[in-house]
mmCIF file of N, CA and C in Angstrom:
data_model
loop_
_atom_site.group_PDB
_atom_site.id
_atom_site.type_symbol
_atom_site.label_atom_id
_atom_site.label_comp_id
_atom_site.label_asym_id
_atom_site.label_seq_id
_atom_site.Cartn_x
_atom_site.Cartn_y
_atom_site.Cartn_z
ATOM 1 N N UNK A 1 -74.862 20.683 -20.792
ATOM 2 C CA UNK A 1 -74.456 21.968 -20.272
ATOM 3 C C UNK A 1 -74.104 22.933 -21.403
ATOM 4 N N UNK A 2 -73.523 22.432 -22.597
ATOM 5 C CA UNK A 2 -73.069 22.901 -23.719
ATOM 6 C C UNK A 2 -74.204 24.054 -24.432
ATOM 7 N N UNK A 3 -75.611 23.350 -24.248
ATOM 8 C CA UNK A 3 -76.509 23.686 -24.644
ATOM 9 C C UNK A 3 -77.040 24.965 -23.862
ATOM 10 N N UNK A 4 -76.618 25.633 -22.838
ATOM 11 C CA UNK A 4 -76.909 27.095 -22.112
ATOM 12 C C UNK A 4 -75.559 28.106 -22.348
ATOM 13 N N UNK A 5 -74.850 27.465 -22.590
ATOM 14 C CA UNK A 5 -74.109 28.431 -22.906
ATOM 15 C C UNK A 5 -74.247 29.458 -24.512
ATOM 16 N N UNK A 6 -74.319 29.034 -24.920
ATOM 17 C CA UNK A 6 -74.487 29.974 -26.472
ATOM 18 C C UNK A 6 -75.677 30.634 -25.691
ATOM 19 N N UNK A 7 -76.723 30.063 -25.596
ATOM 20 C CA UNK A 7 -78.181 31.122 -25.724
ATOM 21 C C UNK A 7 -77.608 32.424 -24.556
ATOM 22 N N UNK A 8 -76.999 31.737 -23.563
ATOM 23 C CA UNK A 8 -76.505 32.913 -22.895
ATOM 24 C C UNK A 8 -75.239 33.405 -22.895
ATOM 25 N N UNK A 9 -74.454 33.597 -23.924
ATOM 26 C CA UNK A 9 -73.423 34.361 -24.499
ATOM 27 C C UNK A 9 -74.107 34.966 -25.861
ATOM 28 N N UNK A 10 -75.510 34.851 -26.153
ATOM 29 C CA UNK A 10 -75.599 35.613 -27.424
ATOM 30 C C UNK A 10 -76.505 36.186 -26.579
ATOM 31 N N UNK A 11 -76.826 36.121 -25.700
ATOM 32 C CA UNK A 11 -78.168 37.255 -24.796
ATOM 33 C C UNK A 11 -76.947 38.321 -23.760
ATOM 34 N N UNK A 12 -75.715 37.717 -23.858
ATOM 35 C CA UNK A 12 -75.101 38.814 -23.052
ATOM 36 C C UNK A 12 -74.822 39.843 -23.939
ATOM 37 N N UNK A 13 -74.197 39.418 -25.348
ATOM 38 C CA UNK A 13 -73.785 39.950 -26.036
ATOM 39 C C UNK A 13 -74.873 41.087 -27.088
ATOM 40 N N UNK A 14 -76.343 40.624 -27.168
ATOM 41 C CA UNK A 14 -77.508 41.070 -27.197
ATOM 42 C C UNK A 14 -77.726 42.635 -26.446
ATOM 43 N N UNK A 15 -77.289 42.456 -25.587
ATOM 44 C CA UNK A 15 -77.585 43.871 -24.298
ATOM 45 C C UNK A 15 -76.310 44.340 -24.383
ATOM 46 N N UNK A 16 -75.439 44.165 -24.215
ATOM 47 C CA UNK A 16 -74.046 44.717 -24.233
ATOM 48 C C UNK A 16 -73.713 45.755 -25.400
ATOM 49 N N UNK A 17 -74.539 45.545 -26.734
ATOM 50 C CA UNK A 17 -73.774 45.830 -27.758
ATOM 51 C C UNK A 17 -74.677 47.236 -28.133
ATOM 52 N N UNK A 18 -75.881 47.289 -27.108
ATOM 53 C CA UNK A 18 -76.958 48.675 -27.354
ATOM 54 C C UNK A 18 -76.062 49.647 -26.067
ATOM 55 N N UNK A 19 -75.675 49.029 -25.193
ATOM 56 C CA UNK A 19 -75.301 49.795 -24.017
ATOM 57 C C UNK A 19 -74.151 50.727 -24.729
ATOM 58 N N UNK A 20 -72.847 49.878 -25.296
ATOM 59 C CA UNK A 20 -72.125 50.249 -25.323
ATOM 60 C C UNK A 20 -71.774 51.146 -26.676
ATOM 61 N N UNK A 21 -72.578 50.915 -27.798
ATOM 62 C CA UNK A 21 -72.552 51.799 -28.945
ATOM 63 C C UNK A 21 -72.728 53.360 -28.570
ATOM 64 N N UNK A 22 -73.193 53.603 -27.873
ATOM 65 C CA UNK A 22 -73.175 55.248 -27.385
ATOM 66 C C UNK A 22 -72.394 55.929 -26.784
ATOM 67 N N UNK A 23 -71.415 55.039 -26.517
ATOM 68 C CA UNK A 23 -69.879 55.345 -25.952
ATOM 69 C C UNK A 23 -68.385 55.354 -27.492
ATOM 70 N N UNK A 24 -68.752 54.408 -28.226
ATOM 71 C CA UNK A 24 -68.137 54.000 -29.243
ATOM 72 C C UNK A 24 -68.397 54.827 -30.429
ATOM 73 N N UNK A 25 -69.424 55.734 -30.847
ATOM 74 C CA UNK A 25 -69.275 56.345 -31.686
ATOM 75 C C UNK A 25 -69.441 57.812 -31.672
ATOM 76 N N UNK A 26 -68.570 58.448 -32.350
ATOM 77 C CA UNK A 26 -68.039 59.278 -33.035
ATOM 78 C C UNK A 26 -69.185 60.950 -33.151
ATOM 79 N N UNK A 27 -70.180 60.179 -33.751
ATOM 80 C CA UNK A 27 -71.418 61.757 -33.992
ATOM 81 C C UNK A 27 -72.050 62.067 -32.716
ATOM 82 N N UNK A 28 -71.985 61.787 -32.002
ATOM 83 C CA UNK A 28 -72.655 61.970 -30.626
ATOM 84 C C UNK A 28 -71.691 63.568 -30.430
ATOM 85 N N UNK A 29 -70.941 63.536 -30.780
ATOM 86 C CA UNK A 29 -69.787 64.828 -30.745
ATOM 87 C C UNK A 29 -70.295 66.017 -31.364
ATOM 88 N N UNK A 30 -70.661 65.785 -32.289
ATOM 89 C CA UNK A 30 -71.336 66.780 -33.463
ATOM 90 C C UNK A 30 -72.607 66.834 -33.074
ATOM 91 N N UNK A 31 -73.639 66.473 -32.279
ATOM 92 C CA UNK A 31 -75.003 66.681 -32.087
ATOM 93 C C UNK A 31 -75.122 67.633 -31.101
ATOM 94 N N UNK A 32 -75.758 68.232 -30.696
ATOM 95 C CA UNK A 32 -76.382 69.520 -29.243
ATOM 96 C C UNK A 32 -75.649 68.385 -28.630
ATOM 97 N N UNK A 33 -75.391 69.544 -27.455
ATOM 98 C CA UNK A 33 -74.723 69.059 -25.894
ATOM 99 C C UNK A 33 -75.888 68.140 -25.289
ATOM 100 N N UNK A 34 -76.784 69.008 -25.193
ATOM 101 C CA UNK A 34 -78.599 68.154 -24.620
ATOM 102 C C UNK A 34 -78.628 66.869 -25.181
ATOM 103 N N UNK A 35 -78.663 66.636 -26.565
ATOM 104 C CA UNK A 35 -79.332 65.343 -27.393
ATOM 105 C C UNK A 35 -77.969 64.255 -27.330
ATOM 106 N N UNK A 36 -77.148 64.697 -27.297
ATOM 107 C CA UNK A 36 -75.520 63.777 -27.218
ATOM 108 C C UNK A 36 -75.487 63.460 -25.784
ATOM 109 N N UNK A 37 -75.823 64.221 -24.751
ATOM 110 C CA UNK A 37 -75.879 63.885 -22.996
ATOM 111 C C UNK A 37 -77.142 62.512 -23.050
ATOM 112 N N UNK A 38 -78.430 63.078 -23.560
ATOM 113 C CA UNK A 38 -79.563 62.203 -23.519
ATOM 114 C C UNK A 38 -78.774 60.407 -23.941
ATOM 115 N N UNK A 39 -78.304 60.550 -25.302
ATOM 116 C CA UNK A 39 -78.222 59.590 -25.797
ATOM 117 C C UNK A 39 -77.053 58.697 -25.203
ATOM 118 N N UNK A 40 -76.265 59.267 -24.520
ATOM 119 C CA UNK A 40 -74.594 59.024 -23.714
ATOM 120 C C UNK A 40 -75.519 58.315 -22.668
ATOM 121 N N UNK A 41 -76.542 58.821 -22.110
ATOM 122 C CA UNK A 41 -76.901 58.285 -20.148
ATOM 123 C C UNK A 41 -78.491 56.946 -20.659
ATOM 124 N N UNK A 42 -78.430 56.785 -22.260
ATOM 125 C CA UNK A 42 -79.570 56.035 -22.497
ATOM 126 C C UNK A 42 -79.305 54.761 -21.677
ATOM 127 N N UNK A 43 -78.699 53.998 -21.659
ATOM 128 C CA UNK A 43 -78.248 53.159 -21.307
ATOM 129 C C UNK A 43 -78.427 52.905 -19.993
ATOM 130 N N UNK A 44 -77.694 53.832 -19.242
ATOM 131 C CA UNK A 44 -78.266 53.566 -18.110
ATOM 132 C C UNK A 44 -79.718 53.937 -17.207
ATOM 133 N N UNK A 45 -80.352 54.593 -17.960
ATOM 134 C CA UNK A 45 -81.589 54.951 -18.050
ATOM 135 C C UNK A 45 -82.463 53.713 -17.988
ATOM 136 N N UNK A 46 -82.129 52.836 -18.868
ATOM 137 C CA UNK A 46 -83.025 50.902 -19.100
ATOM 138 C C UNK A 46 -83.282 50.717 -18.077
ATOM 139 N N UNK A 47 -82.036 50.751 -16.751
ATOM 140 C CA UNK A 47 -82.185 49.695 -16.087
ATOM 141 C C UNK A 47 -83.250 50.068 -15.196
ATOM 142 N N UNK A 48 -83.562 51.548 -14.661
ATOM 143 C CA UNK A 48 -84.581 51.660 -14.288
ATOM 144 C C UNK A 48 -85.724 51.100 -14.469
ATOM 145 N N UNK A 49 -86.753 51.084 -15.661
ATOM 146 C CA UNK A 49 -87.926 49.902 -15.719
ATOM 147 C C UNK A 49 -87.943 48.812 -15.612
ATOM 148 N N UNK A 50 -86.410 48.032 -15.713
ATOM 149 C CA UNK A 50 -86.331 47.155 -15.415
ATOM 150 C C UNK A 50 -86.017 46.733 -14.608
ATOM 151 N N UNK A 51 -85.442 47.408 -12.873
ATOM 152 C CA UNK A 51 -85.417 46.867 -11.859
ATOM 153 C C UNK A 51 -86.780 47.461 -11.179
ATOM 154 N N UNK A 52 -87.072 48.713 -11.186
ATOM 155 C CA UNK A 52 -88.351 49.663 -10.271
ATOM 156 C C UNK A 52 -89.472 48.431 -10.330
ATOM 157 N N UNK A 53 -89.876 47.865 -11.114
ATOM 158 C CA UNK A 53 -91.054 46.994 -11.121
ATOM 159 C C UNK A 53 -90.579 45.307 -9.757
ATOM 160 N N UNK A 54 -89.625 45.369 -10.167
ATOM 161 C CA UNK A 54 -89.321 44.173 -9.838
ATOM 162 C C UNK A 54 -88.893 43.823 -8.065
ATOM 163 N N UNK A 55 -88.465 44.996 -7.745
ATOM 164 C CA UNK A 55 -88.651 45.830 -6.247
ATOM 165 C C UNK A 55 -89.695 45.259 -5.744
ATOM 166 N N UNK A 56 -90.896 45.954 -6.273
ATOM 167 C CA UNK A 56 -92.514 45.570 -5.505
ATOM 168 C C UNK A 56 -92.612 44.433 -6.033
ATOM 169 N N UNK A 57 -92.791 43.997 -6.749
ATOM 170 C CA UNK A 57 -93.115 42.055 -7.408
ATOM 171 C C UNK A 57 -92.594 41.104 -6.430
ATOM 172 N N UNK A 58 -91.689 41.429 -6.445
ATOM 173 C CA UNK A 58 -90.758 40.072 -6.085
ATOM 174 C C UNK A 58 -90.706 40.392 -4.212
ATOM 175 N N UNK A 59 -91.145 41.650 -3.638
ATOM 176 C CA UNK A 59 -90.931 41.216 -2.030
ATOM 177 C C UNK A 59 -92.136 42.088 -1.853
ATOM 178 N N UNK A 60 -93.086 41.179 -1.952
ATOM 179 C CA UNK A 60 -94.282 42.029 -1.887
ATOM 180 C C UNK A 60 -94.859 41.845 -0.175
ATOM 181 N N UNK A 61 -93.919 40.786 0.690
ATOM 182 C CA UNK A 61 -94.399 40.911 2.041
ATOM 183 C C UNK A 61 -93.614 41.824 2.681
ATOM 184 N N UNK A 62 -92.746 42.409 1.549
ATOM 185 C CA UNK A 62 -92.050 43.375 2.164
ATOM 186 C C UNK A 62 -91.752 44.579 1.792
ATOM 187 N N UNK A 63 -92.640 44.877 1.257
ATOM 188 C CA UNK A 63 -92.687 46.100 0.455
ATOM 189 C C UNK A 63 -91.667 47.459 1.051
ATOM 190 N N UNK A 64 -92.095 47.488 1.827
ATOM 191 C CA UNK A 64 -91.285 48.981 2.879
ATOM 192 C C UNK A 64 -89.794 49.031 2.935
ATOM 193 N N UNK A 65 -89.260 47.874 2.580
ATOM 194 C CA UNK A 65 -87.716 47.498 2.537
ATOM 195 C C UNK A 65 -87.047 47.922 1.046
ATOM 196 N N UNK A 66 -88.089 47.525 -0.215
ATOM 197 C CA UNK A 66 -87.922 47.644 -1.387
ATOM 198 C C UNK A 66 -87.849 49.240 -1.496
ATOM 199 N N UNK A 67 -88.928 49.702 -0.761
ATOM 200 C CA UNK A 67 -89.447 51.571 -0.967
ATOM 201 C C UNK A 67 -88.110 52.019 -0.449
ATOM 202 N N UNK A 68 -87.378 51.525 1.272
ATOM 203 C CA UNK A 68 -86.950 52.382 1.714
ATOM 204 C C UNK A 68 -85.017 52.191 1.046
ATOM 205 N N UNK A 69 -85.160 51.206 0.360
ATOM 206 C CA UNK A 69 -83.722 50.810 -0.698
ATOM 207 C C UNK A 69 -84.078 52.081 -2.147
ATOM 208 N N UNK A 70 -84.971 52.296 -2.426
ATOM 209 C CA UNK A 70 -85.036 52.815 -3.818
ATOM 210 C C UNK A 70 -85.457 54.893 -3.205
ATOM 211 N N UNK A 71 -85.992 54.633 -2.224
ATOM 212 C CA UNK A 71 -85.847 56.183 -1.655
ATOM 213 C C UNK A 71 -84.404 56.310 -1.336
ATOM 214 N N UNK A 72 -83.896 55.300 -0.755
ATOM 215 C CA UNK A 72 -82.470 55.940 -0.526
ATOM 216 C C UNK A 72 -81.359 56.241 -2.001
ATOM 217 N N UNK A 73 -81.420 55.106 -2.665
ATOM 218 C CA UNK A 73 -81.243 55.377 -4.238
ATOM 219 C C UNK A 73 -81.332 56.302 -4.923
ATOM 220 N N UNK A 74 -82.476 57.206 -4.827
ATOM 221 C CA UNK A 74 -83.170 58.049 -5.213
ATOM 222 C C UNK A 74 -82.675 59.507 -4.665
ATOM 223 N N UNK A 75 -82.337 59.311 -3.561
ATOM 224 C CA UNK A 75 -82.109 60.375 -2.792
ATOM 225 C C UNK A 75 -80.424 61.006 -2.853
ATOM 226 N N UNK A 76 -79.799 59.696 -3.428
ATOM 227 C CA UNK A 76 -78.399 59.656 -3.273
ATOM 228 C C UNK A 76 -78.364 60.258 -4.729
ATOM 229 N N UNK A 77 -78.798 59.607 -5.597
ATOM 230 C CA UNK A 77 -78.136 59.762 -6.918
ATOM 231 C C UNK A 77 -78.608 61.352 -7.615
ATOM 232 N N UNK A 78 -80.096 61.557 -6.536
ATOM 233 C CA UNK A 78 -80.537 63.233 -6.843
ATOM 234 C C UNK A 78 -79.550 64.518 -6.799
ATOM 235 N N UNK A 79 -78.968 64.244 -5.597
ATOM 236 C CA UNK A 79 -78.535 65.291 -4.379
ATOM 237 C C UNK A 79 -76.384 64.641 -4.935
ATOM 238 N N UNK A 80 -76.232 63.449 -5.487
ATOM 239 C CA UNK A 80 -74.871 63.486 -5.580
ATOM 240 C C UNK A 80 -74.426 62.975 -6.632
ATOM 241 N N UNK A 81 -75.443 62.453 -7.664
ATOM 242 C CA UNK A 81 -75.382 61.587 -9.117
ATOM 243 C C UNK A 81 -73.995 60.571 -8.955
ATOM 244 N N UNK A 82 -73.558 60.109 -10.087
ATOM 245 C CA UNK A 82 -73.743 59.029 -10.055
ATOM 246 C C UNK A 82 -74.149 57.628 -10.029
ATOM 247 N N UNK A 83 -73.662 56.383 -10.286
ATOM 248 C CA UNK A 83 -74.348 55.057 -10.034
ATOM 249 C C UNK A 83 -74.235 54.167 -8.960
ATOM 250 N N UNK A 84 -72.815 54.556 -8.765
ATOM 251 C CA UNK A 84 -71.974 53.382 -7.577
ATOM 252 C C UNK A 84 -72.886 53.336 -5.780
ATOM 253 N N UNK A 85 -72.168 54.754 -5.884
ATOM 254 C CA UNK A 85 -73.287 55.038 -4.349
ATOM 255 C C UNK A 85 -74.476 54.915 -4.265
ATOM 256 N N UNK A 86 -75.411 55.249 -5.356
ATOM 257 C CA UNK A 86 -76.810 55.196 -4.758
ATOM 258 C C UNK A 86 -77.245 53.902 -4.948
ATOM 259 N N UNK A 87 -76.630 53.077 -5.797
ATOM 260 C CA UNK A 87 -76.872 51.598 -5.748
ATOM 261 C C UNK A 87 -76.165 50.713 -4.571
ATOM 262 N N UNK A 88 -75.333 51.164 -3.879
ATOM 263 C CA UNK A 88 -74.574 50.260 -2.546
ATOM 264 C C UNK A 88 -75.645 50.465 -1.358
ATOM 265 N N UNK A 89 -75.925 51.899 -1.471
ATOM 266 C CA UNK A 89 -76.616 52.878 -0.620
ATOM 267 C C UNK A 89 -78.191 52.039 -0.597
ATOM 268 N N UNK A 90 -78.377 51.354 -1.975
ATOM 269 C CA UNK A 90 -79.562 50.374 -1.936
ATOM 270 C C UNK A 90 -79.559 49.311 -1.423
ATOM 271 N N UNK A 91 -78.612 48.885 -1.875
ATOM 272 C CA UNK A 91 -78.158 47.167 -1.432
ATOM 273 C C UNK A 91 -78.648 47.461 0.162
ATOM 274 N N UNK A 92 -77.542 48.234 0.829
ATOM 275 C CA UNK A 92 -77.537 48.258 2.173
ATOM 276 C C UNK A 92 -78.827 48.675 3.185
ATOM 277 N N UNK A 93 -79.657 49.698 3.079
ATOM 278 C CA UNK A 93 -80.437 50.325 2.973
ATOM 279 C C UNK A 93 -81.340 48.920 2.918
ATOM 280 N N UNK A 94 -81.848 48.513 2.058
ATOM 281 C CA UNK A 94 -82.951 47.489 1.810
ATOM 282 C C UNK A 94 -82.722 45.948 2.730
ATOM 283 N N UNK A 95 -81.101 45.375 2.926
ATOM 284 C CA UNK A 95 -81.114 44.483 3.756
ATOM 285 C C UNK A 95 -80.908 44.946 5.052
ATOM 286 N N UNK A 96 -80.636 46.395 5.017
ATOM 287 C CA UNK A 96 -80.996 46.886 6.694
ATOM 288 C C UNK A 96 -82.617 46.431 7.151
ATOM 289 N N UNK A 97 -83.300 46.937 6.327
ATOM 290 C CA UNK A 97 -84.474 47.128 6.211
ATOM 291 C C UNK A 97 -85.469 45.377 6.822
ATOM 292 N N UNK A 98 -84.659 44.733 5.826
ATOM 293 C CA UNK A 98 -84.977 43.157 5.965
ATOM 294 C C UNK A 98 -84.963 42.701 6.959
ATOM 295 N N UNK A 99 -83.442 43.378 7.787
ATOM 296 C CA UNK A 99 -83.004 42.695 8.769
ATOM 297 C C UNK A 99 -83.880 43.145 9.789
ATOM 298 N N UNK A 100 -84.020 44.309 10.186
ATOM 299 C CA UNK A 100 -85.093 45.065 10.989
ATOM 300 C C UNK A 100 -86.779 44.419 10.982
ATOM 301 N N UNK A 101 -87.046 44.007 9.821
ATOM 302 C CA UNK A 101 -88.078 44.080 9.363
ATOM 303 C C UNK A 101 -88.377 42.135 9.390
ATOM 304 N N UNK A 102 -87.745 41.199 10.368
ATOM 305 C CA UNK A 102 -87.915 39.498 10.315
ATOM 306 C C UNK A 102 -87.751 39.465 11.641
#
């Protein structure tokens, strides 16, 4: 068991340490408002390519559940930004969807 732990405390610590450097330093202050905003929301910017693909992949008999979780996502975070809501707003939204949809 000994043997999963390191690889996955140096892979948490791997992602953690790009997220959070753009919060932690200092010149982001001194750059344009534009290029210091860009570089502040990079982070959460990732996770997009890395969940949007994985939506259609992974429930591909259910595609319409995945669409109608990431339209609602989409719709929330357009019209009210933020992360919290338009991601609950997914969760829920998509196992509505499931549930409707078996």
């Amino acid at each position: 068991m000994k043997t999963f732990v390191v690889p996955i405390l140096v892979s948490a610590l791997a992602t953690f340490i790009p997220r959070v450097i753009p919060y932690w330093v200092s010149f982001l202050d001194k750059l344009p408002p534009l290029l210091s905003r860009m570089l502040r929301l990079l982070p959460i910017a990732a996770f997009g390519p890395l969940i949007f693909p994985g939506v259609f992949l992974d429930y591909v008999p259910h595609l319409y559940s995945g669409f109608a979780g990431i339209s609602a996502a989409f719709i929330l975070a357009y019209f009210k930004g933020g992360m919290i809501l338009p991601i609950l707003s997914s969760i829920v939204v998509t196992y509505l969807a499931l549930l409707l949809g078996a």
